[in-house]
Tab-separated table of C-alpha atoms in Angstrom:
chain	number	residue	atom	x	y	z
A	958	GLN	CA	12.658	-1.899	-1.245
A	959	VAL	CA	10.684	1.421	-0.628
A	960	ARG	CA	10.599	3.202	2.591
A	961	LEU	CA	8.083	6.278	3.691
A	962	VAL	CA	9.735	8.516	6.004
A	963	GLU	CA	7.548	10.921	7.864
A	964	SER	CA	8.036	14.238	9.658
A	965	GLY	CA	6.814	17.364	11.034
A	966	GLY	CA	4.479	15.931	14.031
A	967	GLY	CA	4.172	17.568	17.584
A	968	LEU	CA	2.339	18.859	20.155
A	969	VAL	CA	0.497	22.334	18.963
A	970	GLN	CA	-2.075	23.955	20.958
A	971	PRO	CA	-5.767	24.355	19.664
A	972	GLY	CA	-6.549	26.610	16.714
A	973	GLY	CA	-2.804	25.940	15.840
A	974	SER	CA	-1.027	24.519	12.809
A	975	LEU	CA	1.127	21.740	11.304
A	976	ARG	CA	2.754	20.674	8.452
A	977	LEU	CA	3.340	16.988	7.627
A	978	SER	CA	5.642	15.140	5.382
A	979	CYS	CA	6.044	11.915	4.082
A	980	ALA	CA	8.992	11.232	1.578
A	981	ALA	CA	9.328	7.890	-0.305
A	982	SER	CA	12.730	7.028	-1.312
A	983	GLY	CA	13.937	3.561	-3.094
A	984	SER	CA	12.558	2.122	-6.106
A	985	VAL	CA	10.031	3.907	-6.997
A	986	PHE	CA	8.544	3.423	-10.341
A	987	SER	CA	5.169	5.060	-10.167
A	988	ILE	CA	2.902	6.520	-7.504
A	989	VAL	CA	-0.493	5.364	-7.286
A	990	SER	CA	-1.940	6.874	-4.776
A	991	MET	CA	-0.260	9.055	-1.382
A	992	GLY	CA	-2.220	10.203	1.657
A	993	TRP	CA	-2.627	9.899	4.701
A	994	PHE	CA	-4.505	8.064	7.520
A	995	ARG	CA	-4.608	8.544	11.861
A	996	GLN	CA	-5.128	6.455	14.562
A	997	SER	CA	-6.240	7.907	18.151
A	998	PRO	CA	-6.570	5.382	21.105
A	999	GLY	CA	-10.052	3.464	21.037
A	1000	LYS	CA	-10.579	4.301	17.377
A	1001	GLN	CA	-10.387	2.594	14.046
A	1002	ARG	CA	-7.698	4.118	11.777
A	1003	GLU	CA	-9.227	6.348	9.607
A	1004	LEU	CA	-8.739	8.257	6.195
A	1005	VAL	CA	-7.722	11.843	6.802
A	1006	ALA	CA	-6.637	12.582	3.221
A	1007	THR	CA	-4.993	11.333	0.062
A	1008	VAL	CA	-3.704	12.176	-3.938
A	1009	ILE	CA	-4.906	9.667	-6.050
A	1010	SER	CA	-2.708	9.547	-9.433
A	1011	GLY	CA	-5.510	11.208	-12.189
A	1012	ALA	CA	-7.883	11.491	-10.014
A	1013	GLY	CA	-7.485	14.081	-7.634
A	1014	THR	CA	-7.938	14.164	-3.974
A	1015	ASN	CA	-9.693	13.116	-1.082
A	1016	TYR	CA	-10.575	14.183	1.977
A	1017	ALA	CA	-12.665	12.783	5.555
A	1018	ASP	CA	-15.416	15.092	6.471
A	1019	SER	CA	-13.361	16.289	9.518
A	1020	ALA	CA	-10.540	17.344	7.434
A	1021	LYS	CA	-12.430	19.626	4.789
A	1022	GLY	CA	-11.933	23.073	4.875
A	1023	ARG	CA	-8.991	22.368	7.372
A	1024	PHE	CA	-6.540	20.200	5.830
A	1025	THR	CA	-4.900	20.148	2.660
A	1026	VAL	CA	-3.022	17.320	0.780
A	1027	SER	CA	-0.777	18.014	-1.647
A	1028	ARG	CA	2.008	16.432	-3.516
A	1029	ASP	CA	5.614	16.813	-5.010
A	1030	ASN	CA	5.824	14.166	-7.412
A	1031	ALA	CA	9.546	15.165	-8.777
A	1032	LYS	CA	10.232	14.344	-4.531
A	1033	ASN	CA	7.762	11.531	-3.694
A	1034	THR	CA	6.666	13.425	-1.255
A	1035	VAL	CA	3.128	13.949	0.380
A	1036	TYR	CA	2.089	16.768	2.451
A	1037	LEU	CA	-0.406	17.664	4.766
A	1038	GLN	CA	-0.856	21.025	6.065
A	1039	MET	CA	-3.276	20.671	9.190
A	1040	ASN	CA	-4.609	24.168	9.949
A	1041	SER	CA	-7.258	24.765	13.119
A	1042	LEU	CA	-6.439	22.037	14.858
A	1043	LYS	CA	-8.753	20.819	17.248
A	1044	PRO	CA	-7.923	18.143	20.172
A	1045	GLU	CA	-9.881	16.007	18.209
A	1046	ASP	CA	-7.196	15.879	15.623
A	1047	THR	CA	-4.761	14.327	18.174
A	1048	ALA	CA	-3.657	11.064	16.734
A	1049	VAL	CA	-0.937	8.889	15.185
A	1050	TYR	CA	-0.799	9.875	11.626
A	1051	TYR	CA	0.446	7.248	8.686
A	1052	CYS	CA	1.776	8.261	5.992
A	1053	ASN	CA	0.200	5.520	3.011
A	1054	ALA	CA	1.006	5.107	-0.630
A	1055	PHE	CA	0.671	2.443	-3.030
A	1056	ILE	CA	3.531	2.335	-5.156
A	1057	GLY	CA	4.737	0.625	-8.652
A	1058	THR	CA	8.276	-1.245	-8.448
A	1059	LEU	CA	9.400	-2.818	-11.312
A	1060	ASP	CA	10.629	-6.700	-11.331
A	1061	PRO	CA	13.401	-7.409	-13.236
A	1062	LEU	CA	10.878	-8.499	-16.747
A	1063	LEU	CA	10.244	-4.973	-15.921
A	1064	ASN	CA	6.580	-5.509	-14.982
A	1065	VAL	CA	5.061	-3.461	-12.619
A	1066	HIS	CA	3.837	-4.536	-9.358
A	1067	THR	CA	2.308	-2.013	-7.008
A	1068	THR	CA	2.355	-2.397	-3.292
A	1069	ASP	CA	0.803	-1.270	-0.066
A	1070	TYR	CA	3.151	0.814	1.900
A	1071	TRP	CA	3.008	2.571	5.427
A	1072	GLY	CA	5.402	5.079	7.324
A	1073	GLN	CA	5.997	4.194	10.839
A	1074	GLY	CA	3.716	6.993	12.082
A	1075	THR	CA	3.863	10.440	13.554
A	1076	GLN	CA	2.088	11.583	16.709
A	1077	VAL	CA	0.153	15.034	16.271
A	1078	THR	CA	-1.161	16.186	20.150
A	1079	VAL	CA	-3.519	19.442	20.131
A	1080	SER	CA	-3.976	20.315	23.485
A	1081	SER	CA	-3.455	23.493	25.746
């Protein structure tokens, strides 16, 4: 019913920048939170940055000062601007969202959605 479509990943040199985007489509009634996780080989999936409705943003310590997460509510889209990229940032980045949808009785049901992931590789 709801789909998350990511874009913007790719290969970049250390110190470079990338901008990821994730658009939610389908029967979106509300968005509780929307953001990004990442996972690199041999490591657990970790939070990168999220936007929580009514509560601002959260960042991983490794992302603070370099990454910026933002949301376009009208487009149901979240962005991750990544600057000063390091090889350690290499990972598959996954869009994540808690999205509310309406059932036939107009009750809201919140579901955790994940995108397919987009590869970010930082290498010279």
